[in-house]
PDB file of C-alpha atoms in Angstrom:
ATOM      1  CA  UNK A   1       0.000   0.000   0.000  1.00 43.00           C
ATOM      2  CA  UNK A   2       1.352   3.420  -0.952  1.00 48.00           C
ATOM      3  CA  UNK A   3       2.352   5.516   2.038  1.00 61.00           C
ATOM      4  CA  UNK A   4       0.365   8.722   2.268  1.00 83.00           C
ATOM      5  CA  UNK A   5       2.864  11.556   2.578  1.00 94.00           C
ATOM      6  CA  UNK A   6       3.382  14.775   0.683  1.00 97.00           C
ATOM      7  CA  UNK A   7       7.113  14.411   1.329  1.00 97.00           C
ATOM      8  CA  UNK A   8       7.245  11.817  -1.471  1.00 96.00           C
ATOM      9  CA  UNK A   9       6.722  14.680  -3.940  1.00 97.00           C
ATOM     10  CA  UNK A  10      10.183  16.074  -3.200  1.00 97.00           C
ATOM     11  CA  UNK A  11      10.997  19.541  -1.932  1.00 98.00           C
ATOM     12  CA  UNK A  12      11.559  23.063  -3.217  1.00 98.00           C
ATOM     13  CA  UNK A  13      13.028  26.072  -1.454  1.00 98.00           C
ATOM     14  CA  UNK A  14      11.038  29.289  -1.844  1.00 98.00           C
ATOM     15  CA  UNK A  15      13.167  32.409  -1.850  1.00 97.00           C
ATOM     16  CA  UNK A  16      16.302  30.482  -0.825  1.00 93.00           C
ATOM     17  CA  UNK A  17      15.148  29.961   2.764  1.00 96.00           C
ATOM     18  CA  UNK A  18      11.691  28.321   2.947  1.00 97.00           C
ATOM     19  CA  UNK A  19      11.862  24.626   2.053  1.00 98.00           C
ATOM     20  CA  UNK A  20       8.499  22.964   1.476  1.00 98.00           C
ATOM     21  CA  UNK A  21       7.212  19.645   0.212  1.00 98.00           C
ATOM     22  CA  UNK A  22       6.244  20.270  -3.399  1.00 98.00           C
ATOM     23  CA  UNK A  23       2.703  18.898  -3.152  1.00 98.00           C
ATOM     24  CA  UNK A  24       0.800  21.521  -1.193  1.00 98.00           C
ATOM     25  CA  UNK A  25      -2.816  22.396  -0.488  1.00 98.00           C
ATOM     26  CA  UNK A  26      -5.043  25.146  -1.885  1.00 98.00           C
ATOM     27  CA  UNK A  27      -7.744  26.449   0.441  1.00 98.00           C
ATOM     28  CA  UNK A  28     -10.186  28.026  -2.024  1.00 97.00           C
ATOM     29  CA  UNK A  29     -12.588  25.078  -1.981  1.00 96.00           C
ATOM     30  CA  UNK A  30     -12.992  25.298   1.795  1.00 97.00           C
ATOM     31  CA  UNK A  31     -15.383  28.237   1.389  1.00 98.00           C
ATOM     32  CA  UNK A  32     -19.022  28.412   0.310  1.00 97.00           C
ATOM     33  CA  UNK A  33     -20.463  28.185  -3.187  1.00 97.00           C
ATOM     34  CA  UNK A  34     -18.870  30.635  -5.567  1.00 97.00           C
ATOM     35  CA  UNK A  35     -15.941  31.012  -3.125  1.00 98.00           C
ATOM     36  CA  UNK A  36     -18.312  33.114  -1.030  1.00 98.00           C
ATOM     37  CA  UNK A  37     -19.202  32.776   2.636  1.00 98.00           C
ATOM     38  CA  UNK A  38     -18.791  29.895   5.033  1.00 97.00           C
ATOM     39  CA  UNK A  39     -18.475  26.239   3.957  1.00 97.00           C
ATOM     40  CA  UNK A  40     -21.445  23.928   4.140  1.00 95.00           C
ATOM     41  CA  UNK A  41     -19.559  21.798   6.683  1.00 97.00           C
ATOM     42  CA  UNK A  42     -17.100  23.938   8.693  1.00 97.00           C
ATOM     43  CA  UNK A  43     -16.052  20.985  10.851  1.00 98.00           C
ATOM     44  CA  UNK A  44     -15.028  18.981   7.787  1.00 98.00           C
ATOM     45  CA  UNK A  45     -13.044  21.972   6.547  1.00 98.00           C
ATOM     46  CA  UNK A  46     -11.083  21.971   9.800  1.00 98.00           C
ATOM     47  CA  UNK A  47     -10.553  18.217   9.522  1.00 98.00           C
ATOM     48  CA  UNK A  48      -9.244  18.613   5.972  1.00 98.00           C
ATOM     49  CA  UNK A  49      -6.650  21.178   7.040  1.00 98.00           C
ATOM     50  CA  UNK A  50      -5.476  19.131  10.010  1.00 98.00           C
ATOM     51  CA  UNK A  51      -5.316  15.952   7.970  1.00 98.00           C
ATOM     52  CA  UNK A  52      -3.332  17.711   5.258  1.00 98.00           C
ATOM     53  CA  UNK A  53      -0.646  18.665   7.765  1.00 98.00           C
ATOM     54  CA  UNK A  54      -0.688  15.137   9.213  1.00 97.00           C
ATOM     55  CA  UNK A  55       0.025  13.851   5.695  1.00 97.00           C
ATOM     56  CA  UNK A  56       3.112  16.005   5.294  1.00 97.00           C
ATOM     57  CA  UNK A  57       1.654  19.078   3.607  1.00 98.00           C
ATOM     58  CA  UNK A  58       3.669  22.069   4.788  1.00 98.00           C
ATOM     59  CA  UNK A  59       2.718  24.561   2.077  1.00 98.00           C
ATOM     60  CA  UNK A  60      -0.821  25.985   2.186  1.00 98.00           C
ATOM     61  CA  UNK A  61      -2.052  28.582  -0.294  1.00 98.00           C
ATOM     62  CA  UNK A  62      -4.915  30.931   0.557  1.00 98.00           C
ATOM     63  CA  UNK A  63      -6.142  34.479  -0.145  1.00 98.00           C
ATOM     64  CA  UNK A  64      -7.985  37.303   1.553  1.00 98.00           C
ATOM     65  CA  UNK A  65     -10.673  37.043  -1.145  1.00 98.00           C
ATOM     66  CA  UNK A  66     -11.568  33.407  -0.394  1.00 98.00           C
ATOM     67  CA  UNK A  67     -14.769  33.968   1.503  1.00 98.00           C
ATOM     68  CA  UNK A  68     -13.645  36.765   1.840  1.00 98.00           C
ATOM     69  CA  UNK A  69     -11.305  35.959   4.746  1.00 97.00           C
ATOM     70  CA  UNK A  70     -13.167  32.708   5.500  1.00 98.00           C
ATOM     71  CA  UNK A  71     -10.294  30.473   4.344  1.00 98.00           C
ATOM     72  CA  UNK A  72      -7.679  32.402   6.326  1.00 98.00           C
ATOM     73  CA  UNK A  73      -9.788  32.216   9.469  1.00 98.00           C
ATOM     74  CA  UNK A  74     -10.360  28.477   9.005  1.00 98.00           C
ATOM     75  CA  UNK A  75      -6.609  27.947   8.679  1.00 98.00           C
ATOM     76  CA  UNK A  76      -6.033  29.772  11.952  1.00 98.00           C
ATOM     77  CA  UNK A  77      -8.815  27.841  13.686  1.00 98.00           C
ATOM     78  CA  UNK A  78      -7.521  24.481  12.500  1.00 98.00           C
ATOM     79  CA  UNK A  79      -3.763  24.892  12.726  1.00 98.00           C
ATOM     80  CA  UNK A  80      -2.769  27.772  15.030  1.00 98.00           C
ATOM     81  CA  UNK A  81      -0.286  27.735  16.724  1.00 98.00           C
ATOM     82  CA  UNK A  82       1.483  26.649  13.549  1.00 98.00           C
ATOM     83  CA  UNK A  83       4.206  24.072  13.172  1.00 97.00           C
ATOM     84  CA  UNK A  84       7.628  25.581  12.602  1.00 96.00           C
ATOM     85  CA  UNK A  85       7.903  24.093   9.110  1.00 96.00           C
ATOM     86  CA  UNK A  86       4.444  25.189   7.904  1.00 98.00           C
ATOM     87  CA  UNK A  87       4.521  27.855   5.181  1.00 98.00           C
ATOM     88  CA  UNK A  88       1.304  29.777   4.592  1.00 98.00           C
ATOM     89  CA  UNK A  89       0.983  31.850   1.435  1.00 98.00           C
ATOM     90  CA  UNK A  90      -1.807  34.369   1.010  1.00 98.00           C
ATOM     91  CA  UNK A  91      -2.795  36.966  -1.595  1.00 98.00           C
ATOM     92  CA  UNK A  92      -4.418  40.365  -2.018  1.00 98.00           C
ATOM     93  CA  UNK A  93      -5.492  42.372  -5.032  1.00 98.00           C
ATOM     94  CA  UNK A  94      -8.946  41.008  -5.871  1.00 98.00           C
ATOM     95  CA  UNK A  95     -12.091  42.456  -4.320  1.00 98.00           C
ATOM     96  CA  UNK A  96     -15.353  40.553  -3.996  1.00 97.00           C
ATOM     97  CA  UNK A  97     -18.867  41.757  -4.771  1.00 97.00           C
ATOM     98  CA  UNK A  98     -20.598  38.400  -4.426  1.00 97.00           C
ATOM     99  CA  UNK A  99     -20.328  34.715  -5.409  1.00 98.00           C
ATOM    100  CA  UNK A 100     -17.982  34.170  -8.366  1.00 97.00           C
ATOM    101  CA  UNK A 101     -17.389  37.923  -8.733  1.00 97.00           C
ATOM    102  CA  UNK A 102     -13.790  39.182  -8.658  1.00 98.00           C
ATOM    103  CA  UNK A 103     -12.500  42.688  -9.402  1.00 98.00           C
ATOM    104  CA  UNK A 104      -8.814  43.675  -9.318  1.00 98.00           C
ATOM    105  CA  UNK A 105      -7.804  46.502  -6.994  1.00 98.00           C
ATOM    106  CA  UNK A 106      -4.109  47.242  -6.647  1.00 98.00           C
ATOM    107  CA  UNK A 107      -3.945  50.649  -5.024  1.00 98.00           C
ATOM    108  CA  UNK A 108      -1.004  50.609  -2.599  1.00 98.00           C
ATOM    109  CA  UNK A 109      -3.095  51.669   0.403  1.00 98.00           C
ATOM    110  CA  UNK A 110      -5.550  48.839  -0.292  1.00 98.00           C
ATOM    111  CA  UNK A 111      -2.810  46.205  -0.570  1.00 98.00           C
ATOM    112  CA  UNK A 112      -1.328  47.409   2.713  1.00 98.00           C
ATOM    113  CA  UNK A 113      -4.720  47.281   4.417  1.00 98.00           C
ATOM    114  CA  UNK A 114      -5.324  43.731   3.222  1.00 98.00           C
ATOM    115  CA  UNK A 115      -1.872  42.598   4.319  1.00 98.00           C
ATOM    116  CA  UNK A 116      -2.564  43.937   7.807  1.00 98.00           C
ATOM    117  CA  UNK A 117      -5.908  42.130   7.884  1.00 98.00           C
ATOM    118  CA  UNK A 118      -4.318  38.871   6.727  1.00 98.00           C
ATOM    119  CA  UNK A 119      -1.731  39.121   9.496  1.00 98.00           C
ATOM    120  CA  UNK A 120      -4.597  39.372  11.969  1.00 98.00           C
ATOM    121  CA  UNK A 121      -6.795  36.690  10.443  1.00 98.00           C
ATOM    122  CA  UNK A 122      -3.941  34.192  10.150  1.00 98.00           C
ATOM    123  CA  UNK A 123      -2.587  35.065  13.578  1.00 98.00           C
ATOM    124  CA  UNK A 124       0.994  35.663  12.448  1.00 98.00           C
ATOM    125  CA  UNK A 125       3.514  38.455  12.806  1.00 98.00           C
ATOM    126  CA  UNK A 126       4.903  37.927   9.318  1.00 98.00           C
ATOM    127  CA  UNK A 127       3.366  36.398   6.204  1.00 98.00           C
ATOM    128  CA  UNK A 128       5.693  33.820   4.629  1.00 98.00           C
ATOM    129  CA  UNK A 129       4.631  34.494   1.037  1.00 98.00           C
ATOM    130  CA  UNK A 130       2.400  37.414   0.056  1.00 98.00           C
ATOM    131  CA  UNK A 131       1.172  37.335  -3.539  1.00 98.00           C
ATOM    132  CA  UNK A 132      -0.334  40.036  -5.725  1.00 98.00           C
ATOM    133  CA  UNK A 133      -3.512  38.198  -6.690  1.00 98.00           C
ATOM    134  CA  UNK A 134      -3.946  40.142  -9.930  1.00 98.00           C
ATOM    135  CA  UNK A 135      -2.161  43.092 -11.460  1.00 98.00           C
ATOM    136  CA  UNK A 136      -4.494  46.080 -11.506  1.00 98.00           C
ATOM    137  CA  UNK A 137      -3.804  47.561 -14.948  1.00 97.00           C
ATOM    138  CA  UNK A 138      -5.199  50.914 -13.761  1.00 98.00           C
ATOM    139  CA  UNK A 139      -2.340  51.248 -11.268  1.00 98.00           C
ATOM    140  CA  UNK A 140       1.377  51.307 -12.190  1.00 98.00           C
ATOM    141  CA  UNK A 141       2.904  47.895 -11.523  1.00 98.00           C
ATOM    142  CA  UNK A 142       5.868  49.476  -9.774  1.00 98.00           C
ATOM    143  CA  UNK A 143       3.469  51.075  -7.255  1.00 98.00           C
ATOM    144  CA  UNK A 144       1.789  47.742  -6.502  1.00 98.00           C
ATOM    145  CA  UNK A 145       4.979  45.717  -6.149  1.00 98.00           C
ATOM    146  CA  UNK A 146       6.653  48.688  -4.492  1.00 98.00           C
ATOM    147  CA  UNK A 147       4.118  48.614  -1.657  1.00 98.00           C
ATOM    148  CA  UNK A 148       4.763  44.907  -1.154  1.00 98.00           C
ATOM    149  CA  UNK A 149       8.475  45.698  -1.056  1.00 98.00           C
ATOM    150  CA  UNK A 150       7.816  48.268   1.681  1.00 98.00           C
ATOM    151  CA  UNK A 151       5.891  45.656   3.674  1.00 98.00           C
ATOM    152  CA  UNK A 152       8.781  43.267   3.153  1.00 98.00           C
ATOM    153  CA  UNK A 153      11.294  45.848   4.376  1.00 98.00           C
ATOM    154  CA  UNK A 154       9.099  46.400   7.441  1.00 98.00           C
ATOM    155  CA  UNK A 155       9.213  42.687   8.242  1.00 98.00           C
ATOM    156  CA  UNK A 156       5.488  42.110   7.671  1.00 98.00           C
ATOM    157  CA  UNK A 157       5.952  39.799   4.705  1.00 98.00           C
ATOM    158  CA  UNK A 158       8.863  37.498   3.964  1.00 98.00           C
ATOM    159  CA  UNK A 159       8.632  36.834   0.233  1.00 98.00           C
ATOM    160  CA  UNK A 160       6.686  38.331  -2.668  1.00 98.00           C
ATOM    161  CA  UNK A 161       4.792  36.398  -5.331  1.00 98.00           C
ATOM    162  CA  UNK A 162       2.663  37.244  -8.372  1.00 98.00           C
ATOM    163  CA  UNK A 163      -0.443  35.612  -9.805  1.00 98.00           C
ATOM    164  CA  UNK A 164      -1.691  35.394 -13.423  1.00 98.00           C
ATOM    165  CA  UNK A 165       1.234  37.176 -15.003  1.00 98.00           C
ATOM    166  CA  UNK A 166       3.403  37.042 -18.103  1.00 98.00           C
ATOM    167  CA  UNK A 167       7.171  36.787 -18.326  1.00 98.00           C
ATOM    168  CA  UNK A 168       7.231  40.503 -19.146  1.00 98.00           C
ATOM    169  CA  UNK A 169       5.267  41.227 -15.960  1.00 98.00           C
ATOM    170  CA  UNK A 170       7.718  39.232 -13.860  1.00 98.00           C
ATOM    171  CA  UNK A 171      10.718  40.974 -15.388  1.00 98.00           C
ATOM    172  CA  UNK A 172       9.143  44.368 -14.714  1.00 98.00           C
ATOM    173  CA  UNK A 173       8.326  43.398 -11.127  1.00 98.00           C
ATOM    174  CA  UNK A 174      11.842  42.089 -10.543  1.00 98.00           C
ATOM    175  CA  UNK A 175      13.150  45.603 -11.123  1.00 98.00           C
ATOM    176  CA  UNK A 176      11.253  46.634  -7.979  1.00 98.00           C
ATOM    177  CA  UNK A 177      11.575  43.594  -5.694  1.00 98.00           C
ATOM    178  CA  UNK A 178      12.744  39.950  -5.712  1.00 98.00           C
ATOM    179  CA  UNK A 179       9.941  37.660  -6.940  1.00 98.00           C
ATOM    180  CA  UNK A 180       9.949  34.278  -5.213  1.00 98.00           C
ATOM    181  CA  UNK A 181       6.927  32.628  -6.867  1.00 98.00           C
ATOM    182  CA  UNK A 182       4.362  32.956  -9.616  1.00 98.00           C
ATOM    183  CA  UNK A 183       0.901  31.388  -9.713  1.00 98.00           C
ATOM    184  CA  UNK A 184      -0.898  30.843 -13.024  1.00 98.00           C
ATOM    185  CA  UNK A 185      -3.522  28.559 -14.493  1.00 98.00           C
ATOM    186  CA  UNK A 186      -1.637  25.490 -15.714  1.00 97.00           C
ATOM    187  CA  UNK A 187      -2.364  21.771 -15.845  1.00 97.00           C
ATOM    188  CA  UNK A 188      -1.930  18.728 -18.031  1.00 96.00           C
ATOM    189  CA  UNK A 189      -4.742  19.965 -20.304  1.00 94.00           C
ATOM    190  CA  UNK A 190      -3.946  23.690 -20.312  1.00 95.00           C
ATOM    191  CA  UNK A 191      -0.385  24.790 -21.131  1.00 96.00           C
ATOM    192  CA  UNK A 192      -1.073  28.489 -21.659  1.00 96.00           C
ATOM    193  CA  UNK A 193       1.609  29.414 -19.097  1.00 98.00           C
ATOM    194  CA  UNK A 194       4.341  27.267 -20.676  1.00 97.00           C
ATOM    195  CA  UNK A 195       6.641  30.233 -21.362  1.00 98.00           C
ATOM    196  CA  UNK A 196       6.287  31.457 -17.785  1.00 98.00           C
ATOM    197  CA  UNK A 197       7.029  27.977 -16.428  1.00 98.00           C
ATOM    198  CA  UNK A 198      10.183  27.738 -18.532  1.00 98.00           C
ATOM    199  CA  UNK A 199      11.284  31.175 -17.293  1.00 98.00           C
ATOM    200  CA  UNK A 200      10.573  30.161 -13.689  1.00 98.00           C
ATOM    201  CA  UNK A 201      12.529  26.934 -14.075  1.00 98.00           C
ATOM    202  CA  UNK A 202      15.524  28.758 -15.507  1.00 98.00           C
ATOM    203  CA  UNK A 203      15.478  31.347 -12.721  1.00 98.00           C
ATOM    204  CA  UNK A 204      14.607  29.230  -9.685  1.00 98.00           C
ATOM    205  CA  UNK A 205      11.199  30.847  -9.196  1.00 98.00           C
ATOM    206  CA  UNK A 206       8.517  28.672  -7.618  1.00 98.00           C
ATOM    207  CA  UNK A 207       5.660  27.978 -10.049  1.00 98.00           C
ATOM    208  CA  UNK A 208       2.279  27.351  -8.388  1.00 98.00           C
ATOM    209  CA  UNK A 209      -0.204  25.958 -10.937  1.00 98.00           C
ATOM    210  CA  UNK A 210      -3.791  26.614  -9.990  1.00 95.00           C
ATOM    211  CA  UNK A 211      -6.560  24.278 -11.161  1.00 95.00           C
ATOM    212  CA  UNK A 212      -3.958  21.485 -11.192  1.00 95.00           C
ATOM    213  CA  UNK A 213      -6.443  18.605 -11.326  1.00 93.00           C
ATOM    214  CA  UNK A 214      -8.103  19.641 -14.597  1.00 93.00           C
ATOM    215  CA  UNK A 215      -7.760  16.976 -17.278  1.00 93.00           C
ATOM    216  CA  UNK A 216     -10.114  18.126 -20.043  1.00 90.00           C
ATOM    217  CA  UNK A 217     -10.625  15.781 -22.967  1.00 92.00           C
ATOM    218  CA  UNK A 218      -7.448  13.870 -22.091  1.00 94.00           C
ATOM    219  CA  UNK A 219      -9.407  11.841 -19.541  1.00 93.00           C
ATOM    220  CA  UNK A 220     -12.337  11.139 -21.856  1.00 92.00           C
ATOM    221  CA  UNK A 221     -12.896   7.596 -23.100  1.00 90.00           C
ATOM    222  CA  UNK A 222     -10.085   6.742 -25.487  1.00 90.00           C
ATOM    223  CA  UNK A 223      -8.013   9.737 -24.466  1.00 93.00           C
ATOM    224  CA  UNK A 224      -4.325   9.375 -23.551  1.00 93.00           C
ATOM    225  CA  UNK A 225      -4.872  10.063 -19.853  1.00 94.00           C
ATOM    226  CA  UNK A 226      -7.755   7.602 -19.692  1.00 94.00           C
ATOM    227  CA  UNK A 227      -5.595   4.972 -21.393  1.00 95.00           C
ATOM    228  CA  UNK A 228      -2.699   5.448 -18.955  1.00 96.00           C
ATOM    229  CA  UNK A 229      -5.099   5.402 -16.003  1.00 94.00           C
ATOM    230  CA  UNK A 230      -6.609   2.111 -17.155  1.00 94.00           C
ATOM    231  CA  UNK A 231      -3.222   0.553 -17.790  1.00 94.00           C
ATOM    232  CA  UNK A 232      -1.595   1.662 -14.525  1.00 93.00           C
ATOM    233  CA  UNK A 233      -4.582   1.501 -12.187  1.00 93.00           C
ATOM    234  CA  UNK A 234      -4.132   5.161 -11.246  1.00 92.00           C
ATOM    235  CA  UNK A 235      -6.906   7.743 -11.279  1.00 92.00           C
ATOM    236  CA  UNK A 236      -6.694  10.535 -13.883  1.00 93.00           C
ATOM    237  CA  UNK A 237      -6.391  13.060 -11.052  1.00 93.00           C
ATOM    238  CA  UNK A 238      -3.365  11.348  -9.536  1.00 93.00           C
ATOM    239  CA  UNK A 239      -1.730  11.114 -12.953  1.00 95.00           C
ATOM    240  CA  UNK A 240      -2.426  14.793 -13.642  1.00 95.00           C
ATOM    241  CA  UNK A 241      -0.634  15.759 -10.434  1.00 96.00           C
ATOM    242  CA  UNK A 242       2.221  13.347 -11.144  1.00 96.00           C
ATOM    243  CA  UNK A 243       2.639  14.916 -14.597  1.00 96.00           C
ATOM    244  CA  UNK A 244       2.940  18.371 -13.050  1.00 98.00           C
ATOM    245  CA  UNK A 245       5.501  17.196 -10.506  1.00 98.00           C
ATOM    246  CA  UNK A 246       7.585  15.634 -13.278  1.00 97.00           C
ATOM    247  CA  UNK A 247       7.258  18.653 -15.584  1.00 98.00           C
ATOM    248  CA  UNK A 248       9.692  20.854 -13.609  1.00 98.00           C
ATOM    249  CA  UNK A 249      11.356  20.822 -10.178  1.00 98.00           C
ATOM    250  CA  UNK A 250       9.987  24.308  -9.443  1.00 98.00           C
ATOM    251  CA  UNK A 251       6.319  23.259  -9.811  1.00 98.00           C
ATOM    252  CA  UNK A 252       4.314  23.366  -6.566  1.00 98.00           C
ATOM    253  CA  UNK A 253       0.813  21.946  -7.204  1.00 98.00           C
ATOM    254  CA  UNK A 254      -1.847  22.985  -4.683  1.00 98.00           C
ATOM    255  CA  UNK A 255      -4.873  20.726  -5.241  1.00 97.00           C
ATOM    256  CA  UNK A 256      -7.765  21.791  -3.064  1.00 97.00           C
ATOM    257  CA  UNK A 257     -10.778  19.965  -1.703  1.00 96.00           C
ATOM    258  CA  UNK A 258     -13.381  20.146   1.040  1.00 96.00           C
ATOM    259  CA  UNK A 259     -13.272  16.377   1.659  1.00 96.00           C
ATOM    260  CA  UNK A 260     -10.785  14.376   3.715  1.00 97.00           C
ATOM    261  CA  UNK A 261     -11.240  11.361   1.440  1.00 95.00           C
ATOM    262  CA  UNK A 262     -10.449  13.418  -1.662  1.00 95.00           C
ATOM    263  CA  UNK A 263      -7.487  14.990   0.100  1.00 96.00           C
ATOM    264  CA  UNK A 264      -6.013  11.568   0.859  1.00 95.00           C
ATOM    265  CA  UNK A 265      -6.451  10.509  -2.761  1.00 92.00           C
ATOM    266  CA  UNK A 266      -4.655  13.647  -3.934  1.00 94.00           C
ATOM    267  CA  UNK A 267      -1.747  13.135  -1.537  1.00 95.00           C
ATOM    268  CA  UNK A 268      -1.246   9.626  -2.912  1.00 93.00           C
ATOM    269  CA  UNK A 269      -0.170  11.281  -6.180  1.00 93.00           C
ATOM    270  CA  UNK A 270       3.056  12.398  -4.470  1.00 94.00           C
ATOM    271  CA  UNK A 271       4.403   8.860  -4.773  1.00 92.00           C
ATOM    272  CA  UNK A 272       3.190   8.141  -8.325  1.00 93.00           C
ATOM    273  CA  UNK A 273       6.115   7.616 -10.683  1.00 91.00           C
ATOM    274  CA  UNK A 274       5.121   8.523 -14.216  1.00 94.00           C
ATOM    275  CA  UNK A 275       7.275   6.859 -16.862  1.00 96.00           C
ATOM    276  CA  UNK A 276       9.130   9.012 -19.368  1.00 97.00           C
ATOM    277  CA  UNK A 277       7.038   7.500 -22.151  1.00 96.00           C
ATOM    278  CA  UNK A 278       3.743   8.311 -20.435  1.00 96.00           C
ATOM    279  CA  UNK A 279       4.952  11.804 -19.547  1.00 96.00           C
ATOM    280  CA  UNK A 280       5.904  12.525 -23.157  1.00 96.00           C
ATOM    281  CA  UNK A 281       2.627  11.096 -24.453  1.00 94.00           C
ATOM    282  CA  UNK A 282       0.661  13.475 -22.248  1.00 95.00           C
ATOM    283  CA  UNK A 283       2.966  16.380 -23.053  1.00 94.00           C
ATOM    284  CA  UNK A 284       2.416  15.836 -26.768  1.00 94.00           C
ATOM    285  CA  UNK A 285      -1.346  15.468 -26.450  1.00 91.00           C
ATOM    286  CA  UNK A 286      -1.976  19.208 -25.986  1.00 86.00           C
TER     287      UNK A 286
END
C-alpha cells in the first residue's frame, strides 16, 4: 500500500530559505459556493486542514478574497499555533462583490490594508509568502509591487509572489523587488503558461499551478490520460498531479478539496512515478 505523505513529492526552497514539500494544499474550496461565505460543513473543513498537515503538507495557499477571509480564518482555527515548518501563502489584489465575482484593486493603500488584515486573520507576525492576486492595470505595476516591497522591508511579509502574469510582468516586477513565486492557471490539459514555467525553471522561481487537477478531454474515453489510467490503475487526477511534478522541479501543485477522502487521494499522487514514455505522451497530447 502506498504511504500517504506529501514528502514523497520532493521539496523546493522558496526564496532560498523556505523549504516545502512540493505537493501543497489550496484552500479556495474550503469556502461556500462561488468562493463566497462559510463552507457547508465547517467541521469537515477543519478536519481537511489538520489531515493535510498530518500527511506532510507544509505549504498551504490561501487568499484574503476566499470567503472573503473565510479560508484564512479556518486555517487559523484548524492549525494555530502553527508548526515551525508550515509555510502559509496568502494573496491580495482582488475584491469581492458576491459569489464568483472578482474585481482587481491594486492601489497601494488597499494592498497594505489587506496585508494587515491577513496578518490578523492568520494570527501571524509575518506572512511567509504574500502574492499580488492580480495586477491592476489601472495602477502602475511598480506602485503595486513597491508597496509589497515596503511591507517586506518592514518585516510584515517574507517573500513576494505574483499571480496570473506574463514573463514581461515578472521581469518588470523584478526591477522593484525579488519575486519568489508565480501562480498561473496550468495543468496537463492547459499549457497556456508554458513560457512562464520555462522562465521560472531557468530562474529558480517557484511555479504554483492553480486548477492542477483539470484533465479536459485527455481523460475522456479513449483519451491518452484515460488509457494510462486504465493501464496503470491510477486515477486521472493522480496522474495529472504526477505529470505536473515531473514537468519541472519548481512546480508546486496545490490541489484543493473540502473532503478528507479526496485529500487523501490527492496526496497519494506524491508517490506516483510517471514513466518518461507516459509523460511525453501526455505532453504531446496538448
